[in-house]
Amino acid sequence: MTHPETTPKPFIIMLMFSNSRDSRSGEALGLKFTVNQMTKLISPVIFGTIATMPGLPPMF
């Protein structure tokens, strides 16, 4: 099995669609898209907080 970072997005969507139940494929894809969007929203906040803890001088 390949890692999600190296797998093309259409392939992951196809795997999710084929591995979910017939009546729940939309829920699986919706959950995937929701998690992707939440990651895009939360990651900059978390990494920005971590980066500002030591301050600006250690970065240079």
XYZ file of N, CA, C and O in Angstrom:
240
model
N 0.845 -1.181 0.000
C 0.000 0.000 0.000
C 0.889 1.243 0.000
O 1.869 1.323 0.718
N 0.548 2.195 -0.784
C 1.333 3.426 -0.859
C 0.830 4.442 0.151
O -0.266 4.336 0.688
N 1.659 5.425 0.406
C 1.283 6.482 1.342
C 0.385 7.498 0.640
O 0.518 7.738 -0.558
N -0.529 8.138 1.392
C -1.424 9.132 0.774
C -0.690 10.306 0.148
O -1.168 10.899 -0.798
N 0.501 10.637 0.675
C 1.232 11.778 0.128
C 1.742 11.498 -1.276
O 1.941 12.408 -2.065
N 2.001 10.220 -1.580
C 2.557 9.879 -2.879
C 1.527 9.318 -3.847
O 1.835 9.055 -4.996
N 0.308 9.123 -3.385
C -0.742 8.555 -4.213
C -1.544 9.673 -4.860
O -1.917 10.627 -4.186
N -1.809 9.585 -6.149
C -2.626 10.618 -6.805
C -4.024 10.702 -6.189
O -4.589 9.695 -5.776
N -4.561 11.897 -6.121
C -5.864 12.109 -5.487
C -6.999 11.318 -6.132
O -7.820 10.760 -5.415
N -7.080 11.239 -7.455
C -8.174 10.438 -8.023
C -8.106 8.972 -7.595
O -9.135 8.322 -7.424
N -6.904 8.451 -7.392
C -6.765 7.063 -6.958
C -7.290 6.883 -5.538
O -7.959 5.903 -5.232
N -7.002 7.837 -4.642
C -7.499 7.762 -3.269
C -9.020 7.853 -3.254
O -9.688 7.109 -2.534
N -9.576 8.736 -4.061
C -11.034 8.861 -4.124
C -11.651 7.569 -4.645
O -12.665 7.097 -4.121
N -11.018 6.947 -5.628
C -11.516 5.679 -6.159
C -11.445 4.584 -5.096
O -12.377 3.786 -4.947
N -10.340 4.534 -4.331
C -10.224 3.547 -3.260
C -11.287 3.753 -2.186
O -11.882 2.795 -1.698
N -11.523 4.993 -1.812
C -12.546 5.269 -0.798
C -13.926 4.876 -1.303
O -14.726 4.310 -0.564
N -14.189 5.173 -2.543
C -15.487 4.848 -3.116
C -15.696 3.342 -3.202
O -16.765 2.824 -2.888
N -14.658 2.609 -3.596
C -14.811 1.160 -3.761
C -14.794 0.409 -2.434
O -15.362 -0.680 -2.344
N -14.166 0.967 -1.398
C -14.094 0.281 -0.107
C -15.217 0.652 0.853
O -15.328 0.045 1.913
N -16.020 1.632 0.516
C -17.139 1.992 1.385
C -18.397 1.238 0.945
O -18.479 0.722 -0.166
N -19.350 1.189 1.847
C -20.615 0.537 1.500
C -21.314 1.322 0.404
O -21.096 2.523 0.236
N -22.180 0.645 -0.330
C -22.856 1.296 -1.465
C -23.636 2.532 -1.035
O -23.618 3.557 -1.699
N -24.317 2.445 0.084
C -25.155 3.567 0.506
C -24.375 4.623 1.284
O -24.923 5.656 1.635
N -23.089 4.379 1.566
C -22.314 5.307 2.384
C -21.111 5.902 1.662
O -20.251 6.516 2.291
N -21.026 5.758 0.371
C -19.863 6.286 -0.349
C -19.821 7.814 -0.295
O -18.748 8.407 -0.188
N -20.967 8.447 -0.345
C -21.017 9.907 -0.256
C -20.550 10.408 1.099
O -19.867 11.425 1.191
N -20.906 9.688 2.156
C -20.461 10.068 3.495
C -18.955 9.931 3.636
O -18.301 10.771 4.247
N -18.389 8.866 3.069
C -16.946 8.664 3.144
C -16.202 9.770 2.409
O -15.214 10.316 2.916
N -16.666 10.118 1.226
C -16.009 11.180 0.461
C -16.200 12.540 1.139
O -15.282 13.360 1.168
N -17.375 12.778 1.700
C -17.618 14.022 2.427
C -16.719 14.149 3.635
O -16.199 15.224 3.941
N -16.508 13.043 4.347
C -15.614 13.050 5.503
C -14.182 13.330 5.080
O -13.469 14.090 5.734
N -13.766 12.752 3.959
C -12.412 13.002 3.453
C -12.217 14.478 3.124
O -11.222 15.089 3.507
N -13.168 15.058 2.418
C -13.052 16.469 2.048
C -13.117 17.379 3.274
O -12.413 18.390 3.339
N -13.924 17.015 4.256
C -14.020 17.810 5.481
C -12.702 17.789 6.247
O -12.222 18.832 6.709
N -12.111 16.606 6.384
C -10.829 16.499 7.085
C -9.750 17.271 6.333
O -8.926 17.950 6.957
N -9.741 17.209 5.015
C -8.757 17.965 4.236
C -8.899 19.468 4.472
O -7.904 20.168 4.658
N -10.108 19.965 4.470
C -10.321 21.398 4.665
C -9.984 21.826 6.093
O -9.421 22.901 6.301
N -10.321 20.990 7.066
C -9.993 21.322 8.457
C -8.470 21.338 8.655
O -7.955 22.174 9.398
N -7.766 20.433 8.003
C -6.305 20.409 8.090
C -5.715 21.680 7.497
O -4.784 22.261 8.064
N -6.262 22.125 6.384
C -5.787 23.367 5.763
C -6.050 24.576 6.650
O -5.310 25.555 6.610
N -7.090 24.514 7.457
C -7.438 25.622 8.336
C -6.619 25.608 9.624
O -6.133 26.652 10.063
N -6.425 24.443 10.199
C -5.809 24.343 11.518
C -4.281 24.299 11.462
O -3.612 24.834 12.345
N -3.705 23.687 10.452
C -2.244 23.524 10.380
C -1.476 24.849 10.457
O -0.513 24.929 11.229
N -1.828 25.881 9.715
C -1.073 27.134 9.826
C -1.127 27.742 11.228
O -0.141 28.311 11.699
N -2.256 27.596 11.892
C -2.378 28.139 13.254
C -1.451 27.393 14.205
O -0.733 28.000 15.007
N -1.446 26.073 14.111
C -0.605 25.268 15.000
C 0.875 25.529 14.728
O 1.650 25.782 15.659
N 1.280 25.480 13.464
C 2.691 25.682 13.147
C 3.123 27.125 13.395
O 4.268 27.376 13.767
N 2.233 28.078 13.221
C 2.556 29.461 13.542
C 2.774 29.652 15.027
O 3.680 30.368 15.455
N 1.954 29.002 15.837
C 2.112 29.069 17.289
C 3.427 28.440 17.720
O 4.149 28.990 18.555
N 3.744 27.288 17.146
C 5.009 26.623 17.480
C 6.205 27.473 17.052
O 7.194 27.572 17.776
N 6.108 28.115 15.911
C 7.224 28.924 15.402
C 7.430 30.183 16.214
O 8.567 30.668 16.339
N 6.380 30.741 16.803
C 6.546 31.983 17.572
C 6.964 31.748 19.010
O 7.352 32.693 19.680
N 6.903 30.522 19.481
C 7.306 30.254 20.872
C 8.765 30.628 21.152
O 9.031 31.308 22.126
N 9.734 30.200 20.335
C 11.114 30.582 20.635
C 11.429 32.024 20.223
O 12.459 32.558 20.620
N 10.595 32.625 19.450
C 10.836 33.999 19.012
C 11.484 34.056 17.644
O 11.780 33.037 17.021
N 11.721 35.260 17.166
C 12.259 35.450 15.819
C 13.775 35.230 15.720
O 14.234 34.680 14.735
N 14.597 35.618 16.693
C 16.050 35.481 16.532
C 16.538 34.041 16.247
O 17.453 33.876 15.423
N 16.012 32.984 16.877
C 16.537 31.651 16.549
C 16.272 31.211 15.101
O 16.929 30.298 14.607
N 15.356 31.860 14.428
C 15.047 31.484 13.058
C 16.104 31.974 12.073
O 16.194 31.476 10.960
N 16.886 32.957 12.486
C 17.883 33.513 11.567
C 19.256 33.214 12.010
O 19.952 33.201 12.708
